[in-house]
XYZ file of N, CA and C in Angstrom:
462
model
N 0.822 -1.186 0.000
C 0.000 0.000 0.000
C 0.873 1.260 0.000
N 1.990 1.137 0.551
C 2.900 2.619 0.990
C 3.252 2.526 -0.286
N 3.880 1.755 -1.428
C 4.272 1.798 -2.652
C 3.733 2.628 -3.122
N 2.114 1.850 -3.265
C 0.982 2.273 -3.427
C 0.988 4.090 -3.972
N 0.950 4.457 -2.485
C 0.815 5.901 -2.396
C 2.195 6.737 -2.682
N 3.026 6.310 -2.969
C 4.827 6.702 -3.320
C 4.482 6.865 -4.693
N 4.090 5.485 -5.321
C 4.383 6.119 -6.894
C 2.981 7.269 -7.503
N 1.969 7.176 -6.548
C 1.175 8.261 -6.782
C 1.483 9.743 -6.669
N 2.075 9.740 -5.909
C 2.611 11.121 -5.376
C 3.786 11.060 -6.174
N 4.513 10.392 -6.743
C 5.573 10.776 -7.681
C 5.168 10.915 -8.976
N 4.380 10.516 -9.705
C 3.290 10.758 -10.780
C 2.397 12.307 -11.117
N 2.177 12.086 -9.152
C 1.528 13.330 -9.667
C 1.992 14.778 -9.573
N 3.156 14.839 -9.023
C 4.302 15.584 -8.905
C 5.167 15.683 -10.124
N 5.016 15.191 -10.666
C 6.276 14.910 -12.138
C 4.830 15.662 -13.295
N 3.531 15.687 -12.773
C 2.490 16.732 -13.771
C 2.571 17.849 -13.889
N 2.379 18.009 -12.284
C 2.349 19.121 -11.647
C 3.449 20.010 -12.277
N 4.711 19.624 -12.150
C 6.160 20.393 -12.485
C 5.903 21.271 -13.670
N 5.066 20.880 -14.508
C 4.876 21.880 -15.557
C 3.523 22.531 -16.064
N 2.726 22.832 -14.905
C 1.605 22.927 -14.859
C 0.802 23.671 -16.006
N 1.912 24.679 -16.231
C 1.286 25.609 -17.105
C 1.249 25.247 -18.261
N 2.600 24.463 -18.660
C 2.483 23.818 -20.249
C 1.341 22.644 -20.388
N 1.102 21.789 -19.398
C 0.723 20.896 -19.841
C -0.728 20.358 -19.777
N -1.809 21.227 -20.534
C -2.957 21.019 -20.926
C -3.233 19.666 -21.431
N -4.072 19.608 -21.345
C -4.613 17.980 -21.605
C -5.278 18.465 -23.368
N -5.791 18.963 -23.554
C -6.535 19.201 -24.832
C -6.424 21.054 -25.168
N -6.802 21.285 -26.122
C -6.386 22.353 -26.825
C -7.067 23.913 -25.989
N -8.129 23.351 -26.099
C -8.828 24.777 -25.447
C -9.791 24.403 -23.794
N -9.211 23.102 -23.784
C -10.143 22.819 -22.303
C -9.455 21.420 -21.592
N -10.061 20.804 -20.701
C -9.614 19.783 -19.925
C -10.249 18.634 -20.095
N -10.077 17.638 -21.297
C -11.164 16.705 -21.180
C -10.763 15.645 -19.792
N -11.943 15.034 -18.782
C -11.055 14.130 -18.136
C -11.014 12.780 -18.238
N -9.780 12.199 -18.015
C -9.356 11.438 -17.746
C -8.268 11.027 -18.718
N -7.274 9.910 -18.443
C -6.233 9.488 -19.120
C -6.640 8.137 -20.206
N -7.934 7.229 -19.853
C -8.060 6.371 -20.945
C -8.733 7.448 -22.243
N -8.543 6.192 -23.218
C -8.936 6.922 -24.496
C -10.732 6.568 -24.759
N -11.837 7.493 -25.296
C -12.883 6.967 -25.311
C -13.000 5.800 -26.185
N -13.936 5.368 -26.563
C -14.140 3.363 -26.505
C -14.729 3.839 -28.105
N -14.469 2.934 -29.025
C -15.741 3.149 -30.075
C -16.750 3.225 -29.949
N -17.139 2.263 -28.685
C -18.721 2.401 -28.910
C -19.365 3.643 -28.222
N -18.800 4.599 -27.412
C -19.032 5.371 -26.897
C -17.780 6.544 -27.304
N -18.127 7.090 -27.914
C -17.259 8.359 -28.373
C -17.594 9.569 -27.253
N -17.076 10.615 -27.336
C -18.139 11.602 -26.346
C -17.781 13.156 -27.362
N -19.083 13.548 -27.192
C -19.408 14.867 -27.778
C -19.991 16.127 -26.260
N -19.675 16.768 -26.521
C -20.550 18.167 -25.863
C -20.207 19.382 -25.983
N -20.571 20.422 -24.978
C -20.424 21.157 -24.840
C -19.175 22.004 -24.025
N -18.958 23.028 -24.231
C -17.954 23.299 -22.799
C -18.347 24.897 -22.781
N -18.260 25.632 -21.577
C -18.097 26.871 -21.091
C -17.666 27.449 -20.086
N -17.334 28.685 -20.085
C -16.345 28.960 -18.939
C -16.486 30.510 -18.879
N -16.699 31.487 -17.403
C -17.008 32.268 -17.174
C -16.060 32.944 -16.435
N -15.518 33.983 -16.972
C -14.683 35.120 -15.682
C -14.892 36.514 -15.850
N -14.303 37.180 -14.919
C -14.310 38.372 -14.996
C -14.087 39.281 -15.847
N -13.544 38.930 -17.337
C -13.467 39.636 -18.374
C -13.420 38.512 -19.947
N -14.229 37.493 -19.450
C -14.011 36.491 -20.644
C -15.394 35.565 -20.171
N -15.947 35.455 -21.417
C -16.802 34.246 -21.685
C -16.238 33.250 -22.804
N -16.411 31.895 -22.626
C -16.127 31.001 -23.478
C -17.046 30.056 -23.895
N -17.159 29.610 -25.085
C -18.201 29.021 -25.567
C -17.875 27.675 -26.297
N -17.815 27.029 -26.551
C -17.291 25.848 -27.226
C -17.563 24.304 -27.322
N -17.481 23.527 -27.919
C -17.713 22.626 -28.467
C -16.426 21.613 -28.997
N -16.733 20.188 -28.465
C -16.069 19.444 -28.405
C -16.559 17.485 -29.303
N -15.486 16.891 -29.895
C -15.316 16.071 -29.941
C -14.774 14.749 -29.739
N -14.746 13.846 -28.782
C -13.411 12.793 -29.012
C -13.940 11.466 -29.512
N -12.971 10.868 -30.177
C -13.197 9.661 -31.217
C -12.747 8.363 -30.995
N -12.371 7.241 -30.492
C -11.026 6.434 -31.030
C -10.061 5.941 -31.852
N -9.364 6.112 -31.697
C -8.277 5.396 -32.774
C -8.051 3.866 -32.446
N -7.541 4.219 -31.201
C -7.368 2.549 -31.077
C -7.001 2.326 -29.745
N -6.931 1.133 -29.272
C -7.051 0.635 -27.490
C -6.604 1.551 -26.641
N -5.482 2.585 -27.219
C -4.033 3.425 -26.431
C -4.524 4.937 -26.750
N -5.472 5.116 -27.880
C -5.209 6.489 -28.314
C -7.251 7.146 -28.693
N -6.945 8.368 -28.699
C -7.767 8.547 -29.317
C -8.100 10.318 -29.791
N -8.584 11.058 -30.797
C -8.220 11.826 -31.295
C -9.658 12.899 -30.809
N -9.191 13.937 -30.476
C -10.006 15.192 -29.952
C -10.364 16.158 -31.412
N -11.433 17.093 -31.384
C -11.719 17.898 -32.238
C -12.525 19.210 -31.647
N -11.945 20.469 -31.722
C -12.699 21.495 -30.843
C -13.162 22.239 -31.700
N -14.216 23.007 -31.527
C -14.622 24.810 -32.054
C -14.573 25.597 -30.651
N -14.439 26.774 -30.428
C -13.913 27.560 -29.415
C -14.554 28.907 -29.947
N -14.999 30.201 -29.148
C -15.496 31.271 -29.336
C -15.403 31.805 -27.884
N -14.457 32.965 -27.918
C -14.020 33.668 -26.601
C -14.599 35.112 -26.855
N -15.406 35.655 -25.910
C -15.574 37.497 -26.094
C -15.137 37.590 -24.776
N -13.740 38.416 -25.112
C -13.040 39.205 -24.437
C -13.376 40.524 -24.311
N -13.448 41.129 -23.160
C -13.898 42.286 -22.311
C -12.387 43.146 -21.940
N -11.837 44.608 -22.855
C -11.135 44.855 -22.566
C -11.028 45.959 -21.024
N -9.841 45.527 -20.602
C -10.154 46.269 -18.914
C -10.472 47.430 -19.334
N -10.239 48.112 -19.781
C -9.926 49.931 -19.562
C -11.073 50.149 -20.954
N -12.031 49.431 -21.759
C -13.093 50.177 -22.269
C -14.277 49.453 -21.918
N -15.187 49.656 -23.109
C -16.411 48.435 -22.573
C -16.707 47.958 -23.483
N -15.758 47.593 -24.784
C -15.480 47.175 -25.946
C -15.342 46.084 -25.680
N -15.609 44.802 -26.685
C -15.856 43.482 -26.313
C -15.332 42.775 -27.599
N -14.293 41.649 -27.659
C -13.592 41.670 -28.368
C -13.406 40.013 -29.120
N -14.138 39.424 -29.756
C -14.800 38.067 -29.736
C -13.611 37.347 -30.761
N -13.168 36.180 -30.454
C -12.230 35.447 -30.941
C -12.547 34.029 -31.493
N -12.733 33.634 -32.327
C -13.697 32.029 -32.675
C -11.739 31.173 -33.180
N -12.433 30.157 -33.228
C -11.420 29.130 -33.685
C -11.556 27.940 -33.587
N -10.821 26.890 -33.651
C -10.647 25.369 -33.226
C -9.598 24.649 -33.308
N -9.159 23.540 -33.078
C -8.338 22.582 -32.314
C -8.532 21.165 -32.761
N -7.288 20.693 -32.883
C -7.318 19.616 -33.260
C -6.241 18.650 -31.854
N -6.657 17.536 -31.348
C -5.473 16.871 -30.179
C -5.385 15.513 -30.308
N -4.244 15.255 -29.976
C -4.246 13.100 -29.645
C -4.157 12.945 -28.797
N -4.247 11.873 -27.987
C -3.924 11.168 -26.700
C -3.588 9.864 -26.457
N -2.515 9.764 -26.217
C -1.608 7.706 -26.176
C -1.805 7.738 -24.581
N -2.386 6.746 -24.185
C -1.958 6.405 -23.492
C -0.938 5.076 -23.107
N 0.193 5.951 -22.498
C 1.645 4.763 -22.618
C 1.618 3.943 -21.354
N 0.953 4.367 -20.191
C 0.664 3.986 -18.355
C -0.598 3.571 -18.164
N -0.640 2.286 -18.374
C -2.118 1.346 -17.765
C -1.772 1.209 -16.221
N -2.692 1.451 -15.532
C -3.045 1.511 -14.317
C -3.088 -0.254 -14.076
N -2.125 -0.634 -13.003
C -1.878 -2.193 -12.964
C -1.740 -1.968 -10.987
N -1.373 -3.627 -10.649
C -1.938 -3.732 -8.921
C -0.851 -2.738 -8.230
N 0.501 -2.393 -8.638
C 1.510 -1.867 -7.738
C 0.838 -0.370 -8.167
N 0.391 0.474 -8.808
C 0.172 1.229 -9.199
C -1.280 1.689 -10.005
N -1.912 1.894 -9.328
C -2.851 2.015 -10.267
C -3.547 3.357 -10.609
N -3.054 3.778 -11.713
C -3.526 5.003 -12.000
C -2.819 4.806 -13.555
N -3.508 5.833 -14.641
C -3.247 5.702 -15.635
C -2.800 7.131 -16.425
N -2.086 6.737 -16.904
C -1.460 8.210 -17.811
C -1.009 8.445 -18.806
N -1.224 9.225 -19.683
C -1.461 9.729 -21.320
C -0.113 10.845 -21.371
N 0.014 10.665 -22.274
C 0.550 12.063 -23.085
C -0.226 12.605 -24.146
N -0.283 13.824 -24.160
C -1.138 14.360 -25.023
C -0.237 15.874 -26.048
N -0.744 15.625 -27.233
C -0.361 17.235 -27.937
C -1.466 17.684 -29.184
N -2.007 18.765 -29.011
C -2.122 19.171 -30.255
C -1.812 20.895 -30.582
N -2.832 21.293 -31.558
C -2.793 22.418 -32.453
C -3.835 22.924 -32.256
N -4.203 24.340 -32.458
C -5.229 25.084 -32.694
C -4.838 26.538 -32.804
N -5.969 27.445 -33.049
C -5.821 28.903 -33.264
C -7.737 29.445 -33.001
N -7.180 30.286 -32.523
C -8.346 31.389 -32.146
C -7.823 32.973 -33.079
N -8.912 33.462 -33.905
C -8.682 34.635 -34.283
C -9.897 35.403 -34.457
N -9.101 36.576 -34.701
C -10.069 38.034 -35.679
C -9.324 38.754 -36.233
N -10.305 39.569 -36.619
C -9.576 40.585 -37.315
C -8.132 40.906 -37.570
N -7.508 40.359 -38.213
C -6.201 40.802 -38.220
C -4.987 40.387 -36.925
N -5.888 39.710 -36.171
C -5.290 38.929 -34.492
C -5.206 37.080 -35.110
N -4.294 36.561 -35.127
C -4.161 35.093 -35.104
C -3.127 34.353 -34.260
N -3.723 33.744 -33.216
C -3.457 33.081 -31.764
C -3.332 31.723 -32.403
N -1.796 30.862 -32.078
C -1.189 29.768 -32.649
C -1.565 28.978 -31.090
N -2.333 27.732 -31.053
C -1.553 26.925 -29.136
C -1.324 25.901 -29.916
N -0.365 25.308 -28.922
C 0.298 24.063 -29.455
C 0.553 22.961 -28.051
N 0.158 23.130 -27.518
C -0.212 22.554 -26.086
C 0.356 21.319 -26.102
N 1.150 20.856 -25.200
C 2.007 19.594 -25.003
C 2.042 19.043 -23.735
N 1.266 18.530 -23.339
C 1.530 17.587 -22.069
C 0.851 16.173 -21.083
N 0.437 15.992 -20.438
C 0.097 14.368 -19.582
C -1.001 14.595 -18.762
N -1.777 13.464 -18.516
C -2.907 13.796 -18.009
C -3.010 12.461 -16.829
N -2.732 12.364 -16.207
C -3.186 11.059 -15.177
C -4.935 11.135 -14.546
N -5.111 9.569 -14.112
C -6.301 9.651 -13.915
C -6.447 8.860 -13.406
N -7.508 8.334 -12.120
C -8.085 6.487 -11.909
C -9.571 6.490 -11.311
N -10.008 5.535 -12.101
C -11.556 5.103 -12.304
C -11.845 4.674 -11.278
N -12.780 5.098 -10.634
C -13.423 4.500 -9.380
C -15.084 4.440 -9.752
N -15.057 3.314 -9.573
C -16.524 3.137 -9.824
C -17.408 2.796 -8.719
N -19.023 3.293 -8.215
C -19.680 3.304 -7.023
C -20.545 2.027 -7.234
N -21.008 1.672 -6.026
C -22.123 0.948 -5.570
C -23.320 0.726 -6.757
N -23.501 1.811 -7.461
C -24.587 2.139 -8.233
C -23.749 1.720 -9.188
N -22.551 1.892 -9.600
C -22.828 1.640 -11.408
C -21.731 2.607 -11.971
N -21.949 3.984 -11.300
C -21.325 4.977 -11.872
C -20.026 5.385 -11.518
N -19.401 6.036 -12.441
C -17.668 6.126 -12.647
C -17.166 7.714 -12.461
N -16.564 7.635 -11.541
C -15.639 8.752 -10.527
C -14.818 8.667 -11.591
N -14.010 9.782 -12.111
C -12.289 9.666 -12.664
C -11.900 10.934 -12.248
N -11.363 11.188 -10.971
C -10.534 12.481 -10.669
C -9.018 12.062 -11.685
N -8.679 13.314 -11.973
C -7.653 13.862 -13.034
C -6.760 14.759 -13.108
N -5.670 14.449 -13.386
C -4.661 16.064 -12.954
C -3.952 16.118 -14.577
N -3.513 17.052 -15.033
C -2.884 17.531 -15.888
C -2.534 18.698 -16.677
């Protein structure tokens, strides 16, 4: 069990270290580290609210295969500049992969991906390049009922 909790905390410390680079997906956080299943792909929505930004967006993920599977975004940001009351709207989308190379096994169980892709948000004459590179750990806990917990760091 102390293993257990050693290589967790070294896992999740070795994420952490680069927090800022290492987004899981292009314009948001999808969670978890397995890849979605064919038979269940996942689609939705995403949004996000602050003090000088709304975000709006839309998401895809697909499989490729047992280890991997491939993300697809649209994105639309209206930015609120501080000092007018001018509002400043940015659309775009994203393309990401995800391997996962770390199956969650008995000494360790937790699972972890590497992830990279591409995207751009623009306007007018403004064109925003991300290129986002980094790991996503995760482990499935499933309840009494049926249903599946996956807390996630990356």
């Amino acid at each position: 069990m102390r293993t257990m909790f050693r290589g967790v905390g070294i896992a999740m410390v070795a994420l952490f270290i680069g927090a800022t680079a290492a987004r899981a997906q292009v314009f948001y956080s999808y969670p978890g580290a397995r890849p979605v299943t064919d038979t269940s792909p996942s689609l939705g929505l995403v949004a996000g609210f602050g003090d000088n930004v709304v975000r709006l967006g839309g998401f895809g993920r697909f499989n490729v295969s047992t280890k991997a599977d491939l993300g697809l975004e649209a994105m639309y940001n209206n930015i609120k500049g501080e000092d007018s009351t001018d509002d400043t709207g940015f659309g775009g989308a994203g393309i990401d992969g995800k391997y996962l190379f770390f199956e969650s096994r008995q000494d360790l169980q937790l699972d972890i991906a590497a992830n990279v892709g591409a995207g751009f948000l623009a306007r007018s004459g403004i064109l925003q390049i991300h290129v986002p590179i980094g790991a996503i750990a995760s482990h499935d806990f499933v309840m009494n009922d049926g249903r599946l917990i996956t807390p996630y760091a990356g």
